[in-house]
Structure formats: C-alpha cells, structure tokens
XYZ file of C-alpha atoms in Angstrom:
531
model
C -3.819 45.296 53.335
C -1.231 43.980 55.938
C 1.117 46.635 54.246
C -1.252 49.581 54.903
C -2.130 48.843 58.290
C 1.770 48.231 59.081
C 2.585 51.847 57.419
C -0.573 53.617 59.278
C 0.717 52.126 62.764
C 4.540 53.202 62.364
C 2.637 56.896 61.397
C 0.332 57.107 64.355
C 3.548 56.417 66.670
C 6.225 58.346 64.536
C 3.464 61.703 64.949
C 2.819 60.855 68.611
C 6.733 60.501 69.305
C 7.279 63.778 67.105
C 5.395 65.946 69.727
C 7.757 65.647 72.522
C 10.661 65.175 70.087
C 9.917 68.826 68.913
C 9.562 69.911 72.554
C 12.457 68.396 73.722
C 14.856 69.565 71.201
C 13.695 71.632 67.817
C 17.053 70.991 66.150
C 15.980 67.204 65.919
C 14.458 66.492 62.183
C 11.817 63.961 62.887
C 10.424 61.613 59.952
C 7.306 60.038 58.664
C 7.160 57.185 56.382
C 3.555 57.337 54.723
C 1.911 55.080 52.143
C 0.833 56.850 49.188
C -2.821 56.720 49.329
C -3.183 56.157 52.956
C -4.229 58.644 55.781
C -5.763 62.160 56.364
C -4.715 65.222 57.633
C -1.931 67.482 57.180
C 1.879 68.052 58.649
C 2.887 71.596 60.128
C 5.213 73.234 57.444
C 6.656 74.810 60.358
C 8.096 71.577 62.132
C 11.287 69.682 60.916
C 9.617 66.867 59.580
C 10.489 65.172 56.489
C 7.888 63.068 54.692
C 9.641 60.042 52.625
C 7.459 57.685 50.126
C 8.243 54.059 50.052
C 10.636 53.441 47.411
C 9.001 53.007 43.578
C 9.326 49.632 42.140
C 11.734 49.088 39.193
C 10.593 49.386 35.381
C 9.711 46.267 33.843
C 12.721 44.888 31.743
C 11.952 45.023 27.909
C 12.692 41.295 27.997
C 10.386 39.174 29.809
C 11.061 35.266 28.372
C 8.298 32.963 28.245
C 8.217 29.597 26.503
C 6.079 26.511 26.018
C 7.345 23.149 25.683
C 6.058 19.894 24.297
C 6.939 17.088 22.773
C 5.463 13.919 21.162
C 6.250 10.382 20.438
C 4.018 8.145 17.551
C 4.409 4.689 16.376
C 2.413 2.899 14.366
C 2.343 -0.776 12.957
C 0.297 -1.567 10.018
C -0.392 -5.057 8.149
C -1.584 -5.043 4.526
C -4.904 -6.956 3.919
C -3.715 -9.007 0.980
C -0.588 -9.801 -0.369
C -1.302 -10.105 -3.890
C 0.995 -8.031 -5.652
C 4.595 -9.231 -6.219
C 7.423 -6.931 -3.800
C 4.834 -5.084 -2.296
C 4.788 -4.380 1.374
C 2.996 -6.320 3.502
C 4.152 -4.713 6.854
C 5.352 -1.561 8.043
C 6.510 -0.083 11.494
C 6.566 3.836 11.970
C 8.455 5.849 14.707
C 8.439 9.812 14.460
C 9.075 12.220 17.234
C 8.853 16.006 17.295
C 9.493 18.483 19.784
C 7.391 21.537 19.830
C 9.014 25.249 21.397
C 7.190 28.222 21.582
C 8.963 31.499 23.238
C 7.972 35.019 23.759
C 10.727 37.276 24.449
C 8.997 40.687 24.632
C 5.597 41.478 24.081
C 6.192 42.253 20.600
C 9.140 39.338 19.931
C 8.473 35.599 19.521
C 9.989 32.498 18.051
C 8.513 29.227 17.391
C 10.515 25.561 16.653
C 9.559 22.335 15.596
C 12.025 19.812 14.819
C 10.744 16.368 13.817
C 12.317 12.743 12.747
C 10.592 9.622 11.450
C 12.131 6.292 10.838
C 10.233 3.655 9.118
C 11.042 0.244 8.231
C 8.875 -2.594 5.917
C 8.911 -5.612 5.376
C 8.104 -7.196 1.287
C 6.449 -10.557 0.522
C 9.490 -11.828 -0.900
C 10.825 -11.493 2.817
C 13.157 -8.196 1.829
C 13.485 -5.573 4.341
C 13.957 -1.762 3.955
C 14.071 0.942 6.754
C 15.346 4.795 6.263
C 15.504 7.184 8.660
C 14.474 11.090 7.846
C 15.223 14.231 9.804
C 12.381 16.158 8.537
C 12.854 19.990 7.424
C 11.501 21.444 11.133
C 9.553 24.544 11.300
C 11.538 27.441 12.645
C 10.648 31.058 12.713
C 10.867 34.581 14.376
C 8.145 36.865 14.334
C 7.856 41.072 15.140
C 4.698 42.608 15.733
C 3.548 46.171 16.622
C 0.006 46.942 16.437
C -1.040 46.404 12.884
C 2.271 45.038 11.256
C 3.283 41.448 11.848
C 7.095 40.586 10.350
C 7.580 36.615 10.249
C 11.201 35.159 8.812
C 12.478 31.384 8.935
C 11.110 28.451 7.743
C 7.652 28.122 7.937
C 4.172 26.747 6.197
C 1.305 28.317 5.361
C -2.541 27.200 5.090
C -4.107 29.742 2.735
C -7.793 28.784 1.786
C -11.327 28.014 3.229
C -11.245 24.233 2.387
C -9.927 21.983 5.240
C -9.032 19.179 2.591
C -9.000 19.653 -1.139
C -7.455 23.257 -0.395
C -6.672 23.991 -4.081
C -5.108 28.045 -3.161
C -2.637 26.414 -0.412
C 0.197 25.779 -3.057
C 3.107 27.967 -0.974
C 4.538 24.478 0.478
C 6.213 21.689 -1.225
C 4.737 18.047 -0.174
C 6.416 15.194 1.644
C 4.661 12.275 -0.310
C 6.698 9.853 1.283
C 4.560 10.132 4.161
C 1.802 8.708 2.142
C -1.695 8.821 3.043
C -1.244 8.304 6.867
C 1.502 10.514 7.635
C 2.917 10.416 11.459
C 4.042 13.713 12.502
C 3.882 16.891 11.259
C 1.653 16.756 8.503
C 2.968 16.563 4.730
C 3.751 20.179 4.074
C 7.611 20.826 3.944
C 8.725 24.555 5.682
C 10.001 26.668 3.168
C 12.846 29.202 4.250
C 11.426 32.650 3.610
C 9.892 35.707 4.780
C 5.746 37.008 5.689
C 4.480 40.083 6.484
C 0.921 40.718 7.416
C -0.763 44.434 7.892
C -4.351 44.977 9.328
C -6.343 47.904 8.645
C -9.788 47.705 10.044
C -11.491 44.447 8.245
C -8.847 44.290 5.805
C -5.674 41.918 5.994
C -2.540 41.776 3.676
C -0.305 39.250 3.049
C 3.077 38.996 1.284
C 5.404 36.234 1.365
C 8.751 35.431 -0.367
C 10.912 31.961 -0.592
C 14.099 33.077 -2.253
C 15.205 29.238 -2.248
C 13.786 26.258 -4.375
C 12.598 23.841 -2.705
C 10.841 20.422 -3.945
C 8.764 18.362 -3.173
C 9.632 14.741 -1.860
C 8.633 11.278 -2.728
C 9.836 7.673 -2.560
C 10.669 6.830 -6.348
C 9.985 2.653 -6.007
C 9.837 -0.651 -3.348
C 7.533 1.605 -0.731
C 3.898 1.342 -0.802
C 2.845 4.867 -1.735
C 6.430 5.075 -4.068
C 5.844 6.881 -7.561
C 7.074 4.003 -9.532
C 4.328 1.717 -7.212
C 1.451 3.095 -8.966
C 2.445 1.803 -12.394
C 0.490 4.459 -14.831
C 2.453 6.956 -13.440
C 6.017 6.779 -15.248
C 7.149 4.542 -17.584
C 10.037 3.204 -15.662
C 10.055 0.264 -14.683
C 11.352 -0.461 -10.581
C 13.100 -3.317 -11.371
C 15.205 -1.324 -13.572
C 16.029 1.337 -10.975
C 16.692 -1.082 -8.349
C 19.091 -3.111 -10.480
C 20.878 0.347 -11.114
C 21.143 1.919 -7.291
C 21.309 0.499 -3.979
C 18.043 0.782 -1.826
C 19.652 3.187 0.683
C 20.925 5.576 -2.365
C 17.103 5.236 -4.096
C 15.738 6.009 -0.702
C 17.416 8.791 0.098
C 17.468 11.009 -2.673
C 15.951 8.907 -5.396
C 13.959 11.150 -6.153
C 16.295 14.147 -6.846
C 18.148 12.073 -9.609
C 14.897 12.700 -12.074
C 15.471 16.355 -11.610
C 18.374 17.088 -13.855
C 17.181 20.865 -14.493
C 16.778 22.299 -10.727
C 16.041 26.171 -10.399
C 18.901 27.503 -9.224
C 19.360 29.858 -6.217
C 18.638 32.896 -7.467
C 16.003 35.723 -6.269
C 14.359 35.652 -9.654
C 13.812 32.241 -9.072
C 12.107 32.708 -5.714
C 8.591 31.932 -4.888
C 6.050 35.033 -4.157
C 2.590 34.824 -2.855
C 0.033 37.640 -1.877
C -3.408 37.636 0.016
C -6.139 39.660 1.257
C -8.594 38.860 3.119
C -11.545 41.241 4.288
C -14.322 40.328 7.154
C -17.499 41.709 7.112
C -19.211 39.966 10.443
C -19.678 36.302 9.482
C -18.304 36.421 5.929
C -14.519 36.065 4.998
C -13.553 36.772 1.542
C -9.859 36.415 0.084
C -8.199 36.843 -3.000
C -4.577 34.758 -3.365
C -1.824 34.875 -5.831
C 1.282 32.819 -5.605
C 4.064 32.615 -8.203
C 6.190 29.593 -7.215
C 6.944 25.983 -8.365
C 4.989 22.946 -9.912
C 4.989 20.185 -7.120
C 4.978 17.545 -10.099
C 8.207 17.188 -11.927
C 8.191 17.540 -16.073
C 9.818 13.861 -16.906
C 10.707 13.906 -20.781
C 12.082 10.539 -22.150
C 13.668 9.559 -25.497
C 10.964 7.941 -27.733
C 13.196 4.657 -27.599
C 13.487 4.839 -23.970
C 9.790 5.397 -23.076
C 8.988 2.304 -25.527
C 11.363 0.028 -23.465
C 10.283 1.356 -20.095
C 6.651 0.897 -21.131
C 7.541 -2.629 -22.323
C 9.134 -3.363 -19.288
C 6.543 -1.444 -17.180
C 3.648 -3.584 -18.457
C 5.117 -6.917 -18.158
C 5.817 -5.778 -14.355
C 2.247 -4.960 -13.814
C 1.102 -8.412 -14.450
C 4.193 -10.082 -13.057
C 4.916 -11.295 -16.669
C 8.264 -12.390 -18.125
C 10.627 -9.461 -19.050
C 10.194 -8.515 -22.848
C 13.879 -9.160 -23.773
C 12.539 -11.089 -26.660
C 10.381 -8.705 -28.275
C 11.769 -7.465 -31.675
C 10.619 -3.984 -30.699
C 12.270 -3.920 -27.999
C 15.529 -5.199 -28.850
C 15.303 -2.656 -31.694
C 14.836 0.335 -29.642
C 17.982 -0.494 -27.566
C 20.143 -1.034 -30.534
C 18.627 2.668 -31.119
C 19.702 3.746 -27.947
C 22.992 2.985 -27.926
C 23.491 4.599 -30.866
C 22.441 8.152 -29.169
C 24.158 7.252 -26.354
C 27.423 6.895 -28.424
C 26.252 10.237 -30.312
C 25.789 11.982 -27.262
C 22.518 12.853 -27.013
C 20.104 13.406 -23.888
C 18.068 10.484 -23.192
C 16.388 11.886 -20.114
C 15.478 14.956 -18.689
C 13.476 16.108 -15.409
C 12.917 19.625 -14.658
C 10.337 21.712 -12.280
C 8.537 24.180 -14.309
C 6.841 27.570 -12.983
C 3.409 27.373 -11.433
C 1.457 30.632 -11.027
C -1.580 30.347 -9.280
C -4.458 32.779 -9.116
C -7.529 32.093 -6.497
C -10.473 33.198 -4.462
C -12.117 31.409 -1.578
C -14.738 32.889 0.921
C -16.497 30.911 4.446
C -19.304 32.350 5.673
C -20.405 31.288 9.655
C -24.106 30.330 9.502
C -24.025 28.613 13.584
C -23.892 25.840 13.661
C -22.431 25.269 9.464
C -19.705 26.923 8.143
C -20.149 27.383 4.381
C -17.178 27.394 1.852
C -16.104 27.802 -1.164
C -12.575 27.931 -2.433
C -11.248 28.147 -6.375
C -7.903 28.059 -7.969
C -6.800 28.622 -11.727
C -3.434 27.743 -12.641
C -2.089 29.182 -15.533
C -0.081 25.903 -16.623
C 0.638 22.481 -14.797
C 2.596 19.380 -15.718
C 0.130 16.721 -16.828
C 0.781 12.938 -18.388
C -1.146 11.091 -20.934
C -1.237 8.108 -21.173
C 1.949 7.332 -23.309
C 3.730 8.906 -20.406
C 4.150 12.372 -22.590
C 4.316 15.374 -20.207
C 1.957 18.385 -21.038
C 1.783 21.744 -19.665
C -1.584 22.934 -19.456
C -4.173 25.365 -17.843
C -6.013 23.908 -14.738
C -9.015 24.831 -13.080
C -9.849 23.833 -9.262
C -13.125 24.617 -7.378
C -14.111 23.421 -4.173
C -17.711 24.162 -2.469
C -18.401 22.769 1.037
C -19.640 22.782 4.353
C -18.481 21.996 8.058
C -21.145 21.556 10.933
C -20.115 21.718 14.384
C -21.558 20.269 17.766
C -20.258 22.204 21.151
C -16.758 19.820 20.955
C -17.867 16.694 20.176
C -19.144 16.496 17.016
C -17.424 18.062 13.752
C -18.314 17.049 9.696
C -16.345 18.060 6.770
C -17.951 17.752 3.050
C -16.635 19.013 0.300
C -16.937 18.667 -3.416
C -14.877 19.495 -5.965
C -14.181 19.523 -9.682
C -10.412 19.532 -11.587
C -10.602 20.718 -14.633
C -7.627 20.527 -17.434
C -7.832 22.125 -20.326
C -7.085 22.348 -23.976
C -6.412 18.928 -23.767
C -5.137 17.605 -27.493
C -7.781 15.591 -28.796
C -5.616 12.887 -29.909
C -4.277 12.381 -26.764
C -5.680 10.858 -23.082
C -4.626 12.032 -19.642
C -3.247 9.275 -17.300
C -5.582 8.714 -14.286
C -8.139 11.640 -15.240
C -9.509 9.123 -18.507
C -10.490 5.703 -19.006
C -7.377 3.552 -20.956
C -9.224 3.631 -24.279
C -8.538 5.349 -27.522
C -8.675 9.124 -27.576
C -11.696 11.071 -29.411
C -9.494 11.385 -31.941
C -6.722 10.312 -34.108
C -5.239 13.731 -35.247
C -4.252 16.790 -33.198
C -7.316 18.564 -34.996
C -8.533 20.506 -31.915
C -8.363 20.545 -27.854
C -11.125 19.954 -25.527
C -11.820 20.306 -21.533
C -11.309 16.880 -19.222
C -13.215 17.241 -15.927
C -12.678 15.055 -12.795
C -15.182 15.357 -10.385
C -15.538 13.873 -6.668
C -15.992 14.498 -3.069
C -13.801 14.248 0.365
C -15.859 14.217 3.642
C -14.161 13.637 7.373
C -16.103 13.459 10.491
C -14.936 13.610 13.873
C -16.664 12.583 17.132
C -16.217 12.579 20.932
C -17.155 10.711 24.234
C -16.284 10.636 27.594
C -14.739 14.097 27.902
C -12.840 13.390 24.744
C -11.397 10.634 25.802
C -12.688 8.509 23.121
C -12.860 9.777 19.496
C -13.694 8.125 16.496
C -12.623 9.534 13.203
C -13.859 8.638 9.737
C -12.440 10.236 5.899
C -14.207 9.301 2.420
C -12.142 10.140 -0.821
C -14.318 9.566 -4.147
C -14.128 10.249 -7.755
C -17.299 10.099 -9.681
C -15.840 9.389 -13.511
C -13.466 7.213 -12.538
C -14.238 4.945 -9.794
C -11.802 6.061 -7.219
C -12.773 5.138 -3.509
C -10.688 5.113 -0.304
C -12.101 5.249 3.116
C -10.075 5.757 6.595
C -11.655 5.146 9.840
C -9.999 5.379 12.868
C -10.585 5.075 16.882
C -8.271 6.663 19.683
C -8.632 6.328 23.178
C -6.707 8.882 25.429
C -5.366 6.454 28.646
C -4.206 9.571 30.837
C -2.091 12.781 29.829
C 0.538 11.767 28.305
C -0.824 7.893 26.879
C -3.151 7.466 23.542
C -3.437 3.972 22.156
C -5.511 3.831 18.511
C -6.411 1.446 16.009
C -7.321 2.405 12.228
C -7.512 1.016 8.447
C -7.030 2.432 5.123
C -8.452 0.982 1.613
C -8.006 2.515 -1.518
C -9.997 1.230 -4.562
C -10.386 1.929 -8.328
C -10.302 1.019 -12.097
C -7.252 -0.357 -13.743
C -5.987 3.197 -14.734
C -7.259 5.404 -12.117
C -5.052 6.812 -9.057
C -7.163 3.899 -7.169
C -6.612 1.287 -9.334
C -2.930 1.955 -9.313
C -2.307 2.134 -5.659
C -4.988 -0.658 -4.890
C -2.325 -2.823 -3.145
C -1.952 -0.088 0.084
C -5.135 -1.386 2.171
C -4.195 -2.100 5.560
C -5.191 -2.099 9.155
C -2.871 -0.564 11.561
C -2.628 0.238 15.482
C -0.664 3.230 16.932
C 0.645 4.807 20.016
C 1.353 8.322 20.987
C 3.134 9.935 24.031
C 2.696 13.666 24.696
C 4.016 15.834 27.370
C-alpha cells in the first residue's frame, strides 16, 4: 500500500511539471513512472512522454534448499528381576543416538538421512562385564517425484501391510535382533540399499522395489539376554563352547556371520524384488503384495555326531549340570568327529535360503475404529524340529485386528494371529511350536499342519497435553502358554527432556519361546534428549 501511494505521488508530481516542461521546451522528454495497475486516465501520445514500468522480480531459482534437522539421545538402565540362571545378565546400560536430516532441494527433489549409533554394556551374575559399540546402518536416500511418478534410491526401510504389530507382509527389510525386545533408536529394521518406483493413477498406487545386494539379519550369538544360544532350544550348540573358541569381542562383532558359511553373492540374480498394488475406495484400502527375497532365519545343518555332542552339552548347561565328558555316547561321537575331520567331511553348514511371499491386506476406517486384515503365504521358510534339524516348509501367517482412536489421547490396537506351518512330517515335532513330547508317529507316514494361534495388543494414553504418556504392550500364544507384558510411563519435562520408567516380562512353558527367554524379565529407567 505504501509503495502504491508513493508511485501515485511521483506520477502526480511528474504530470504537473510535464506541462510546464513541454511548454518550456518541446525537445525535452518527460519520464513518468507508473506502478502497474495503479491510476487511471490517458497520456497524450503526441507529447514526448516515456512510460517505464517497475523492474519485474527475477524468476525463481530451480533450487531452493530447505532443510530440517533433529537429533535424539536415548539412554536406558535396566535391572533383572531375578538372578536365576548361570551367566545371565543382571544389569544393562544402553546408550543410543540419531541425527535426522530431511532436505528439499527443489519442488521435485528431496533427500533424507538418519545416521545412528548404539552402545550397550552389561554385567552378568558372575561379575563379568561385556560391552559393544554399534554404528547402525543409516537410512539415507534421495527422492525425485514428478506428478504421479516418484523415484527413490539409497538405503531404505519399508512398512508394507495393514498390521501394526505382527506385519506378516512387511518382509523387505532384515531384522536386527541385537536390539532385543526393547530397542532404543530407529527400531529393529535394517535399511537395505536399493531403488523404489511409485506410480499413482486415480485410486490405484503401484510400487516396485529392487534391492541388488544381500543383507542378512543380525543377532547376538551368546552371552546377551536375547542371544540365539541363550534361548537354549533354538540351536544345539552350547554357549560355553563358543565362548571358549572365540573372544567375546569377536563373537559380539560378527559371531552371527560366522554361522553363514554359504552366503548369497552380490549378483543381480540374487537381488530382492518386491511389488505392491494398493486400491483406495472411499475409506477402504486393499493391497496385494509379492516379495522374492531371503529368509531372515539361517538354515544351520550340523553333522549328526556334532549335533549329538552339542545337544548333550546344551542339556547339561540348561540345568547347570556337569558337562558330559564321561558320557559313552559323547565320547564315541567325539571319536567319529575326529575321523570325519581327518577325511575332510563337512561337519557344519550355515546358509540363507530364498523366501518368496505373496500376500493380501486391507484396512477399513469406520470412525472411530479401523478394521484390518493382513495375510501372507510363504512358499518355503526354515523351521527347526526338536532334534535341531532344519526343515524348509510352507508358512501361512494371518492377522485380523482393530484400532481405536479417541482424539489424540487414546489409541488401542488389538490383533489376533495364527501361524500355520504346513506339511510337517508326522515323525517330527517343531521347536517352539509344539510341546516337547513324542511326535504323533514314529514313521514318516504322512504330514500335518501345525497351528500357533495368539494375540498381541498395544495401548497408548496421553494426559496433560501429551506430557504424560502411558504405554502397555501384551503378547500371548494360546497353545504354547507364552505371555509377555511391557508397561511403560514417560513424562515430558519440557521440549527437550523426557524421563521414563517401565518393565518387561516374558513367560512360557519349558519348550516355548517364552520359556527359553524367561530370564529376560527386567525393570528399567530411561532418559531422552531431543532437539
């Protein structure tokens, strides 16, 4: 407005003086500056008057960088509720941090990066300490989008499927089991290097993913609470034997990779491929998914004699008994192992096999509820029987659930699931899935389907404008007796600081997953700084 008034005054003064100037000398030009769109009337074309518009602003630059940066620091100190197992950890300190950068370079070009680290130190019942520093794989990618087409490349994570808790179709990313049940930063998904293309046309969205390089899941091998060999029924390898053969630092840094004696090579035909189509009709979302990737569970094959020796050591370790050095069967097996080793026979093999998944999921918003279904069928996946023999069998994982919202204060998610392992030989019992008892038949005279039903729930409630937050997670299996519960309370002191307290408990029968990791019960306190 002030600019318009100034232009009007200049124009008026110029017009007033121009008449006198023209009368005084017709050879002199008179310049009138007129603001575009301002003033009325006409200028006599016969007079020597030049009209100059204000200079137009320069065109916008194709690159206008805008960046958003945030950082977070987390710490948690946990204490076991009971010290009832040899070599179990009784106290643990976790420290983690992440830096999140989200930048827009142009309307159609953006980038994202989130480097992370995690440090864990623990003390076991016997007074031995253990510590490790992880520089976790950062999520980092660049995205270009133009209208209905979007392209993204880098190290990425995905969240496919309608289920929030079980997520049977969310299989593109391997899992970092080293984070345990209560990971600090960034969740348990490991970013994968690849490229993604997304195309949208009306209510239909199509996605395609290619990840050319194999990335394995990560897990602790021994000593840590959620290590593979701490859950005794998983593998017939005694933790003491591993600790005696390798240093703790070596085992923690890459012991899980030692198991993979046969890894996929970095070839294009070993790439992971994924495709997903989503149709949105009003409040209903329906998707179909297909992924041709790799199993997250390694297939470990032990020589029979090696398995016998390892099994006897594992059984003795489970009851804190005397190692079976005087067992005649163990001594005979050790002798045969020596002979096989001298002949160059393979006693151990670890490999990751292909995993192909086809699935369907849907969600329907019925305010204030969201009803969900998520079903995935795996053509072949590794599972172990109770004699520690691996089997590649078809899996069906089905989930139905509902989510309830009450403004931004209350959120409740409940999901029921069923894992169906198909074509299980009748003379075998599956580890974790079935009771530790004799199989239905002594002969391989047929197959059967083994079903593991269960439910999982999560609830979140906020008060005092979100400063006080209550969380509760519950897991149960109906046939194996597993039960887990994880309550937590957090208080946001101000915009930068947050304090918390919580606990975790897992129970189950002797041959179930909960029974294998029942010693992980703990209480903890947390602190978070974010900026």
